[in-house]
């Protein structure tokens, strides 16, 4: 069974940092692009970032560029998102999702909640 | 900045047909944007319904279909059921290498 499990969320102060992880299983992780998508409480989905299969290429939403870094460890079947300089409005559930060619997401993990508050 | 537009809410009667749309603030949606659609119920992760405009994801009932209608991508639910009451999101792939979600449509079945 294809499975994605996020971890690393929690309470962080404004301006703080956090590293999210997404453990993948049930498929050849190193063959797929991966994405992060977030959802603020009661709000819609927002695409955050993607990384290609070998980690050599990344893209970011303008709102997070320069503060977030997506990476992966194919030996550990794990995707990461380093988030820095967090803002209160970035309180959200952060989902990882497998990228399926040409341009869709499936499956999605259950998400990890990041709360930015003092 | 590109904005992807969706109806904020829609209502359909049980057994009825509803079409949700996904547009662009500027320009037309085409298959080149690889529109895909996701269903989400409260507290759950999104579920893939449609990808590459009109391909149904594995296990998705055939009452869900995708298309391009005019200048928008569209998701049509034929024979709506009570458990179709959910939030529906479209997402478009931009040539700049990023994806943009629409704001979502809250579908009520009553």
PDB file of C-alpha atoms in Angstrom:
ATOM      1  CA  UNK A   1       0.000   0.000   0.000  1.00  0.00           C
ATOM      2  CA  UNK A   2       1.290   3.427  -0.932  1.00  0.00           C
ATOM      3  CA  UNK A   3       1.579   5.501   2.212  1.00  0.00           C
ATOM      4  CA  UNK A   4       2.853   8.923   3.221  1.00  0.00           C
ATOM      5  CA  UNK A   5       3.224   9.865   6.880  1.00  0.00           C
ATOM      6  CA  UNK A   6       4.108  13.410   7.920  1.00  0.00           C
ATOM      7  CA  UNK A   7       5.710  14.381  11.201  1.00  0.00           C
ATOM      8  CA  UNK A   8       7.527  17.265  12.808  1.00  0.00           C
ATOM      9  CA  UNK A   9       4.693  19.701  13.280  1.00  0.00           C
ATOM     10  CA  UNK A  10       4.064  21.538  16.516  1.00  0.00           C
ATOM     11  CA  UNK A  11       3.915  24.880  18.239  1.00  0.00           C
ATOM     12  CA  UNK A  12       6.560  27.393  17.229  1.00  0.00           C
ATOM     13  CA  UNK A  13       6.979  31.090  17.981  1.00  0.00           C
ATOM     14  CA  UNK A  14       6.805  33.698  15.231  1.00  0.00           C
ATOM     15  CA  UNK A  15      10.168  33.901  13.553  1.00  0.00           C
ATOM     16  CA  UNK A  16      10.980  30.354  14.538  1.00  0.00           C
ATOM     17  CA  UNK A  17      11.933  27.320  12.493  1.00  0.00           C
ATOM     18  CA  UNK A  18      10.776  23.772  12.069  1.00  0.00           C
ATOM     19  CA  UNK A  19      11.657  20.784   9.916  1.00  0.00           C
ATOM     20  CA  UNK A  20       8.824  18.653   8.647  1.00  0.00           C
ATOM     21  CA  UNK A  21       9.326  15.092   7.466  1.00  0.00           C
ATOM     22  CA  UNK A  22       7.291  12.820   5.224  1.00  0.00           C
ATOM     23  CA  UNK A  23       8.053   9.106   5.354  1.00  0.00           C
ATOM     24  CA  UNK A  24       7.104   7.228   2.196  1.00  0.00           C
ATOM     25  CA  UNK A  25       6.424   3.532   1.778  1.00  0.00           C
ATOM     26  CA  UNK A  26       4.841   1.144  -0.689  1.00  0.00           C
ATOM     27  CA  UNK A  27       6.386   2.608  -3.824  1.00  0.00           C
ATOM     28  CA  UNK A  28       9.770   3.413  -5.359  1.00  0.00           C
ATOM     29  CA  UNK A  29      10.256   6.794  -3.684  1.00  0.00           C
ATOM     30  CA  UNK A  30      13.287   7.734  -5.764  1.00  0.00           C
ATOM     31  CA  UNK A  31      11.241   7.600  -8.973  1.00  0.00           C
ATOM     32  CA  UNK A  32       8.723  10.278  -8.078  1.00  0.00           C
ATOM     33  CA  UNK A  33       8.532  14.007  -7.667  1.00  0.00           C
ATOM     34  CA  UNK A  34       7.166  15.066  -4.305  1.00  0.00           C
ATOM     35  CA  UNK A  35       5.158  18.083  -3.139  1.00  0.00           C
ATOM     36  CA  UNK A  36       4.205  19.990  -0.023  1.00  0.00           C
ATOM     37  CA  UNK A  37       0.757  21.585   0.197  1.00  0.00           C
ATOM     38  CA  UNK A  38      -0.628  23.483   3.183  1.00  0.00           C
ATOM     39  CA  UNK A  39      -4.059  24.388   4.470  1.00  0.00           C
ATOM     40  CA  UNK A  40      -4.731  27.052   7.069  1.00  0.00           C
ATOM     41  CA  UNK A  41      -7.617  26.339   9.452  1.00  0.00           C
ATOM     42  CA  UNK A  42     -10.907  26.720   7.606  1.00  0.00           C
ATOM     43  CA  UNK A  43      -9.158  27.781   4.417  1.00  0.00           C
ATOM     44  CA  UNK A  44      -8.274  26.216   1.081  1.00  0.00           C
ATOM     45  CA  UNK A  45      -5.329  24.229  -0.169  1.00  0.00           C
ATOM     46  CA  UNK A  46      -2.182  26.106  -1.137  1.00  0.00           C
ATOM     47  CA  UNK A  47       0.662  24.540  -3.081  1.00  0.00           C
ATOM     48  CA  UNK A  48       3.996  25.221  -1.368  1.00  0.00           C
ATOM     49  CA  UNK A  49       6.844  23.418  -3.097  1.00  0.00           C
ATOM     50  CA  UNK A  50       7.960  20.488  -5.230  1.00  0.00           C
ATOM     51  CA  UNK A  51      11.167  18.543  -5.710  1.00  0.00           C
ATOM     52  CA  UNK A  52      12.104  16.262  -8.551  1.00  0.00           C
ATOM     53  CA  UNK A  53      12.997  12.622  -8.142  1.00  0.00           C
ATOM     54  CA  UNK A  54      16.733  12.996  -7.513  1.00  0.00           C
ATOM     55  CA  UNK A  55      16.509  16.270  -5.620  1.00  0.00           C
ATOM     56  CA  UNK A  56      18.332  18.316  -8.239  1.00  0.00           C
ATOM     57  CA  UNK A  57      15.411  20.625  -9.046  1.00  0.00           C
ATOM     58  CA  UNK A  58      12.955  22.475  -6.835  1.00  0.00           C
ATOM     59  CA  UNK A  59      10.191  25.052  -7.149  1.00  0.00           C
ATOM     60  CA  UNK A  60       8.473  27.202  -4.544  1.00  0.00           C
ATOM     61  CA  UNK A  61       5.417  29.361  -4.210  1.00  0.00           C
ATOM     62  CA  UNK A  62       6.376  33.038  -4.150  1.00  0.00           C
ATOM     63  CA  UNK A  63       5.056  33.378  -0.603  1.00  0.00           C
ATOM     64  CA  UNK A  64       7.650  30.970   0.823  1.00  0.00           C
ATOM     65  CA  UNK A  65      10.589  31.476  -1.508  1.00  0.00           C
ATOM     66  CA  UNK A  66      13.784  32.144   0.436  1.00  0.00           C
ATOM     67  CA  UNK A  67      12.337  30.896   3.742  1.00  0.00           C
ATOM     68  CA  UNK A  68      11.332  27.307   2.985  1.00  0.00           C
ATOM     69  CA  UNK A  69      13.624  24.576   1.666  1.00  0.00           C
ATOM     70  CA  UNK A  70      12.399  21.280   0.281  1.00  0.00           C
ATOM     71  CA  UNK A  71      14.773  18.328   0.219  1.00  0.00           C
ATOM     72  CA  UNK A  72      14.736  14.550   0.154  1.00  0.00           C
ATOM     73  CA  UNK A  73      16.778  11.550   1.197  1.00  0.00           C
ATOM     74  CA  UNK A  74      16.072   8.759  -1.252  1.00  0.00           C
ATOM     75  CA  UNK A  75      18.069   6.283   0.830  1.00  0.00           C
ATOM     76  CA  UNK A  76      15.674   6.906   3.720  1.00  0.00           C
ATOM     77  CA  UNK A  77      12.530   7.292   1.574  1.00  0.00           C
ATOM     78  CA  UNK A  78      11.906  10.604   3.277  1.00  0.00           C
ATOM     79  CA  UNK A  79      10.884  14.064   2.120  1.00  0.00           C
ATOM     80  CA  UNK A  80      11.634  17.161   4.169  1.00  0.00           C
ATOM     81  CA  UNK A  81      10.506  20.750   4.423  1.00  0.00           C
ATOM     82  CA  UNK A  82      12.683  23.176   6.383  1.00  0.00           C
ATOM     83  CA  UNK A  83      10.570  26.172   7.297  1.00  0.00           C
ATOM     84  CA  UNK A  84      12.204  29.319   8.662  1.00  0.00           C
ATOM     85  CA  UNK A  85      11.044  32.775   9.760  1.00  0.00           C
ATOM     86  CA  UNK A  86       7.558  31.478  10.397  1.00  0.00           C
ATOM     87  CA  UNK A  87       4.631  33.888  10.487  1.00  0.00           C
ATOM     88  CA  UNK A  88       1.381  33.556  12.387  1.00  0.00           C
ATOM     89  CA  UNK A  89      -0.566  33.330   9.141  1.00  0.00           C
ATOM     90  CA  UNK A  90       1.396  30.204   8.239  1.00  0.00           C
ATOM     91  CA  UNK A  91      -0.380  28.204  10.883  1.00  0.00           C
ATOM     92  CA  UNK A  92      -1.664  25.303   8.828  1.00  0.00           C
ATOM     93  CA  UNK A  93      -1.785  21.596   8.232  1.00  0.00           C
ATOM     94  CA  UNK A  94       1.111  20.720   5.978  1.00  0.00           C
ATOM     95  CA  UNK A  95       0.510  17.800   3.616  1.00  0.00           C
ATOM     96  CA  UNK A  96       3.005  15.926   1.530  1.00  0.00           C
ATOM     97  CA  UNK A  97       1.826  14.396  -1.697  1.00  0.00           C
ATOM     98  CA  UNK A  98       3.360  12.210  -4.348  1.00  0.00           C
ATOM     99  CA  UNK A  99       3.643  13.852  -7.740  1.00  0.00           C
ATOM    100  CA  UNK A 100       2.327  11.763 -10.596  1.00  0.00           C
ATOM    101  CA  UNK A 101       3.328  12.558 -14.157  1.00  0.00           C
ATOM    102  CA  UNK A 102       2.424  14.798 -15.743  1.00  0.00           C
ATOM    103  CA  UNK A 103       1.103  17.070 -13.034  1.00  0.00           C
ATOM    104  CA  UNK A 104      -1.158  15.675 -10.323  1.00  0.00           C
ATOM    105  CA  UNK A 105      -0.955  14.604  -6.727  1.00  0.00           C
ATOM    106  CA  UNK A 106      -1.687  11.150  -5.382  1.00  0.00           C
ATOM    107  CA  UNK A 107      -1.768  10.007  -2.709  1.00  0.00           C
ATOM    108  CA  UNK A 108      -1.679  12.562   0.083  1.00  0.00           C
ATOM    109  CA  UNK A 109      -0.472  12.089   3.606  1.00  0.00           C
ATOM    110  CA  UNK A 110      -2.704  12.856   6.567  1.00  0.00           C
ATOM    111  CA  UNK A 111      -0.854  16.071   7.307  1.00  0.00           C
ATOM    112  CA  UNK A 112       1.026  17.588  10.232  1.00  0.00           C
ATOM    113  CA  UNK A 113      -0.174  20.703  12.030  1.00  0.00           C
ATOM    114  CA  UNK A 114       2.142  23.651  12.415  1.00  0.00           C
ATOM    115  CA  UNK A 115       0.961  26.314  14.852  1.00  0.00           C
ATOM    116  CA  UNK A 116       2.769  29.629  14.877  1.00  0.00           C
ATOM    117  CA  UNK A 117       1.982  31.528  18.037  1.00  0.00           C
ATOM    118  CA  UNK A 118       3.656  33.288  20.919  1.00  0.00           C
TER     119      UNK A 118
ATOM    120  CA  UNK B   1      -0.160  36.924  -9.910  1.00  0.00           C
ATOM    121  CA  UNK B   2      -2.269  34.139 -11.332  1.00  0.00           C
ATOM    122  CA  UNK B   3      -5.526  33.452  -9.525  1.00  0.00           C
ATOM    123  CA  UNK B   4      -7.490  30.254 -10.061  1.00  0.00           C
ATOM    124  CA  UNK B   5     -11.198  30.807  -9.575  1.00  0.00           C
ATOM    125  CA  UNK B   6     -13.862  28.436  -8.277  1.00  0.00           C
ATOM    126  CA  UNK B   7     -17.416  28.983  -7.125  1.00  0.00           C
ATOM    127  CA  UNK B   8     -17.305  29.387  -3.324  1.00  0.00           C
ATOM    128  CA  UNK B   9     -20.382  27.256  -2.868  1.00  0.00           C
ATOM    129  CA  UNK B  10     -22.901  25.214  -4.787  1.00  0.00           C
ATOM    130  CA  UNK B  11     -25.983  23.247  -3.944  1.00  0.00           C
ATOM    131  CA  UNK B  12     -27.433  20.183  -5.646  1.00  0.00           C
ATOM    132  CA  UNK B  13     -30.406  17.957  -4.948  1.00  0.00           C
ATOM    133  CA  UNK B  14     -29.865  14.250  -4.374  1.00  0.00           C
ATOM    134  CA  UNK B  15     -29.843  12.550  -7.761  1.00  0.00           C
ATOM    135  CA  UNK B  16     -29.211  15.812  -9.528  1.00  0.00           C
ATOM    136  CA  UNK B  17     -26.338  16.967 -11.701  1.00  0.00           C
ATOM    137  CA  UNK B  18     -23.928  19.754 -10.845  1.00  0.00           C
ATOM    138  CA  UNK B  19     -20.970  21.232 -12.696  1.00  0.00           C
ATOM    139  CA  UNK B  20     -18.217  22.973 -10.787  1.00  0.00           C
ATOM    140  CA  UNK B  21     -15.789  25.127 -12.704  1.00  0.00           C
ATOM    141  CA  UNK B  22     -12.151  26.164 -12.470  1.00  0.00           C
ATOM    142  CA  UNK B  23     -11.052  29.287 -14.266  1.00  0.00           C
ATOM    143  CA  UNK B  24      -8.230  31.764 -14.513  1.00  0.00           C
ATOM    144  CA  UNK B  25      -8.291  35.414 -13.505  1.00  0.00           C
ATOM    145  CA  UNK B  26      -6.677  36.112 -16.843  1.00  0.00           C
ATOM    146  CA  UNK B  27      -6.908  33.780 -19.786  1.00  0.00           C
ATOM    147  CA  UNK B  28      -8.433  30.428 -20.536  1.00  0.00           C
ATOM    148  CA  UNK B  29      -7.863  27.025 -18.994  1.00  0.00           C
ATOM    149  CA  UNK B  30      -6.748  24.403 -21.484  1.00  0.00           C
ATOM    150  CA  UNK B  31      -5.510  20.843 -21.240  1.00  0.00           C
ATOM    151  CA  UNK B  32      -1.987  22.266 -21.120  1.00  0.00           C
ATOM    152  CA  UNK B  33      -2.668  23.261 -17.526  1.00  0.00           C
ATOM    153  CA  UNK B  34      -3.319  19.579 -16.665  1.00  0.00           C
ATOM    154  CA  UNK B  35      -6.284  20.441 -14.437  1.00  0.00           C
ATOM    155  CA  UNK B  36      -6.903  18.003 -11.617  1.00  0.00           C
ATOM    156  CA  UNK B  37      -9.662  17.833  -9.015  1.00  0.00           C
ATOM    157  CA  UNK B  38      -9.624  16.783  -5.366  1.00  0.00           C
ATOM    158  CA  UNK B  39     -12.371  16.061  -2.879  1.00  0.00           C
ATOM    159  CA  UNK B  40     -11.937  16.844   0.805  1.00  0.00           C
ATOM    160  CA  UNK B  41     -14.201  16.228   3.757  1.00  0.00           C
ATOM    161  CA  UNK B  42     -13.596  17.946   7.118  1.00  0.00           C
ATOM    162  CA  UNK B  43     -10.577  16.633   8.970  1.00  0.00           C
ATOM    163  CA  UNK B  44      -9.477  14.413   6.114  1.00  0.00           C
ATOM    164  CA  UNK B  45      -6.721  14.583   3.556  1.00  0.00           C
ATOM    165  CA  UNK B  46      -7.709  15.390  -0.014  1.00  0.00           C
ATOM    166  CA  UNK B  47      -8.668  12.543  -2.303  1.00  0.00           C
ATOM    167  CA  UNK B  48      -7.851  12.586  -5.996  1.00  0.00           C
ATOM    168  CA  UNK B  49     -10.857  12.506  -8.293  1.00  0.00           C
ATOM    169  CA  UNK B  50      -9.783  13.651 -11.752  1.00  0.00           C
ATOM    170  CA  UNK B  51      -6.389  14.266 -13.333  1.00  0.00           C
ATOM    171  CA  UNK B  52      -5.170  15.541 -16.685  1.00  0.00           C
ATOM    172  CA  UNK B  53      -8.519  17.206 -17.350  1.00  0.00           C
ATOM    173  CA  UNK B  54     -10.719  14.107 -17.640  1.00  0.00           C
ATOM    174  CA  UNK B  55      -9.013  10.955 -16.355  1.00  0.00           C
ATOM    175  CA  UNK B  56     -10.647   9.388 -13.329  1.00  0.00           C
ATOM    176  CA  UNK B  57      -8.423   8.281 -10.496  1.00  0.00           C
ATOM    177  CA  UNK B  58      -8.552   4.656  -9.431  1.00  0.00           C
ATOM    178  CA  UNK B  59     -11.707   3.798  -7.548  1.00  0.00           C
ATOM    179  CA  UNK B  60     -13.549   7.009  -8.357  1.00  0.00           C
ATOM    180  CA  UNK B  61     -17.170   6.386  -9.390  1.00  0.00           C
ATOM    181  CA  UNK B  62     -18.055   7.207 -12.989  1.00  0.00           C
ATOM    182  CA  UNK B  63     -20.593   9.776 -11.840  1.00  0.00           C
ATOM    183  CA  UNK B  64     -17.576  12.086 -11.553  1.00  0.00           C
ATOM    184  CA  UNK B  65     -16.269  13.421 -14.837  1.00  0.00           C
ATOM    185  CA  UNK B  66     -13.929  16.174 -15.932  1.00  0.00           C
ATOM    186  CA  UNK B  67     -13.820  18.320 -19.030  1.00  0.00           C
ATOM    187  CA  UNK B  68     -13.026  21.705 -20.498  1.00  0.00           C
ATOM    188  CA  UNK B  69     -16.165  23.822 -20.830  1.00  0.00           C
ATOM    189  CA  UNK B  70     -15.596  27.036 -22.689  1.00  0.00           C
ATOM    190  CA  UNK B  71     -12.594  28.672 -21.078  1.00  0.00           C
ATOM    191  CA  UNK B  72     -12.688  26.706 -17.824  1.00  0.00           C
ATOM    192  CA  UNK B  73     -12.015  23.240 -16.502  1.00  0.00           C
ATOM    193  CA  UNK B  74     -15.106  21.564 -15.165  1.00  0.00           C
ATOM    194  CA  UNK B  75     -16.021  18.799 -12.752  1.00  0.00           C
ATOM    195  CA  UNK B  76     -19.459  17.304 -13.273  1.00  0.00           C
ATOM    196  CA  UNK B  77     -21.194  15.101 -10.752  1.00  0.00           C
ATOM    197  CA  UNK B  78     -24.096  13.175 -12.244  1.00  0.00           C
ATOM    198  CA  UNK B  79     -26.571  11.623  -9.853  1.00  0.00           C
ATOM    199  CA  UNK B  80     -25.276  13.354  -6.745  1.00  0.00           C
ATOM    200  CA  UNK B  81     -25.319  11.403  -3.515  1.00  0.00           C
ATOM    201  CA  UNK B  82     -25.366  12.567   0.066  1.00  0.00           C
ATOM    202  CA  UNK B  83     -21.756  11.573   0.626  1.00  0.00           C
ATOM    203  CA  UNK B  84     -20.671  13.807  -2.242  1.00  0.00           C
ATOM    204  CA  UNK B  85     -21.163  16.712   0.146  1.00  0.00           C
ATOM    205  CA  UNK B  86     -17.577  17.917   0.432  1.00  0.00           C
ATOM    206  CA  UNK B  87     -15.139  20.625  -0.540  1.00  0.00           C
ATOM    207  CA  UNK B  88     -13.794  20.344  -4.069  1.00  0.00           C
ATOM    208  CA  UNK B  89     -10.521  21.835  -5.214  1.00  0.00           C
ATOM    209  CA  UNK B  90      -9.017  22.199  -8.636  1.00  0.00           C
ATOM    210  CA  UNK B  91      -5.342  22.836  -9.281  1.00  0.00           C
ATOM    211  CA  UNK B  92      -3.586  24.004 -12.409  1.00  0.00           C
ATOM    212  CA  UNK B  93      -0.003  23.485 -13.452  1.00  0.00           C
ATOM    213  CA  UNK B  94       1.644  26.684 -14.646  1.00  0.00           C
ATOM    214  CA  UNK B  95       4.347  26.788 -17.294  1.00  0.00           C
ATOM    215  CA  UNK B  96       6.622  28.470 -14.738  1.00  0.00           C
ATOM    216  CA  UNK B  97       6.844  25.164 -12.929  1.00  0.00           C
ATOM    217  CA  UNK B  98       4.457  25.903 -10.086  1.00  0.00           C
ATOM    218  CA  UNK B  99       0.963  24.768  -9.250  1.00  0.00           C
ATOM    219  CA  UNK B 100      -1.930  26.981  -8.181  1.00  0.00           C
ATOM    220  CA  UNK B 101      -5.023  25.752  -6.369  1.00  0.00           C
ATOM    221  CA  UNK B 102      -8.412  27.326  -6.673  1.00  0.00           C
ATOM    222  CA  UNK B 103     -10.121  28.546  -3.540  1.00  0.00           C
ATOM    223  CA  UNK B 104     -12.365  25.493  -3.427  1.00  0.00           C
ATOM    224  CA  UNK B 105     -16.094  24.930  -3.769  1.00  0.00           C
ATOM    225  CA  UNK B 106     -18.209  23.805  -0.864  1.00  0.00           C
ATOM    226  CA  UNK B 107     -20.844  21.474  -2.260  1.00  0.00           C
ATOM    227  CA  UNK B 108     -24.057  20.920  -0.361  1.00  0.00           C
ATOM    228  CA  UNK B 109     -26.366  18.043  -1.251  1.00  0.00           C
ATOM    229  CA  UNK B 110     -29.908  18.744  -0.097  1.00  0.00           C
TER     230      UNK B 110
END
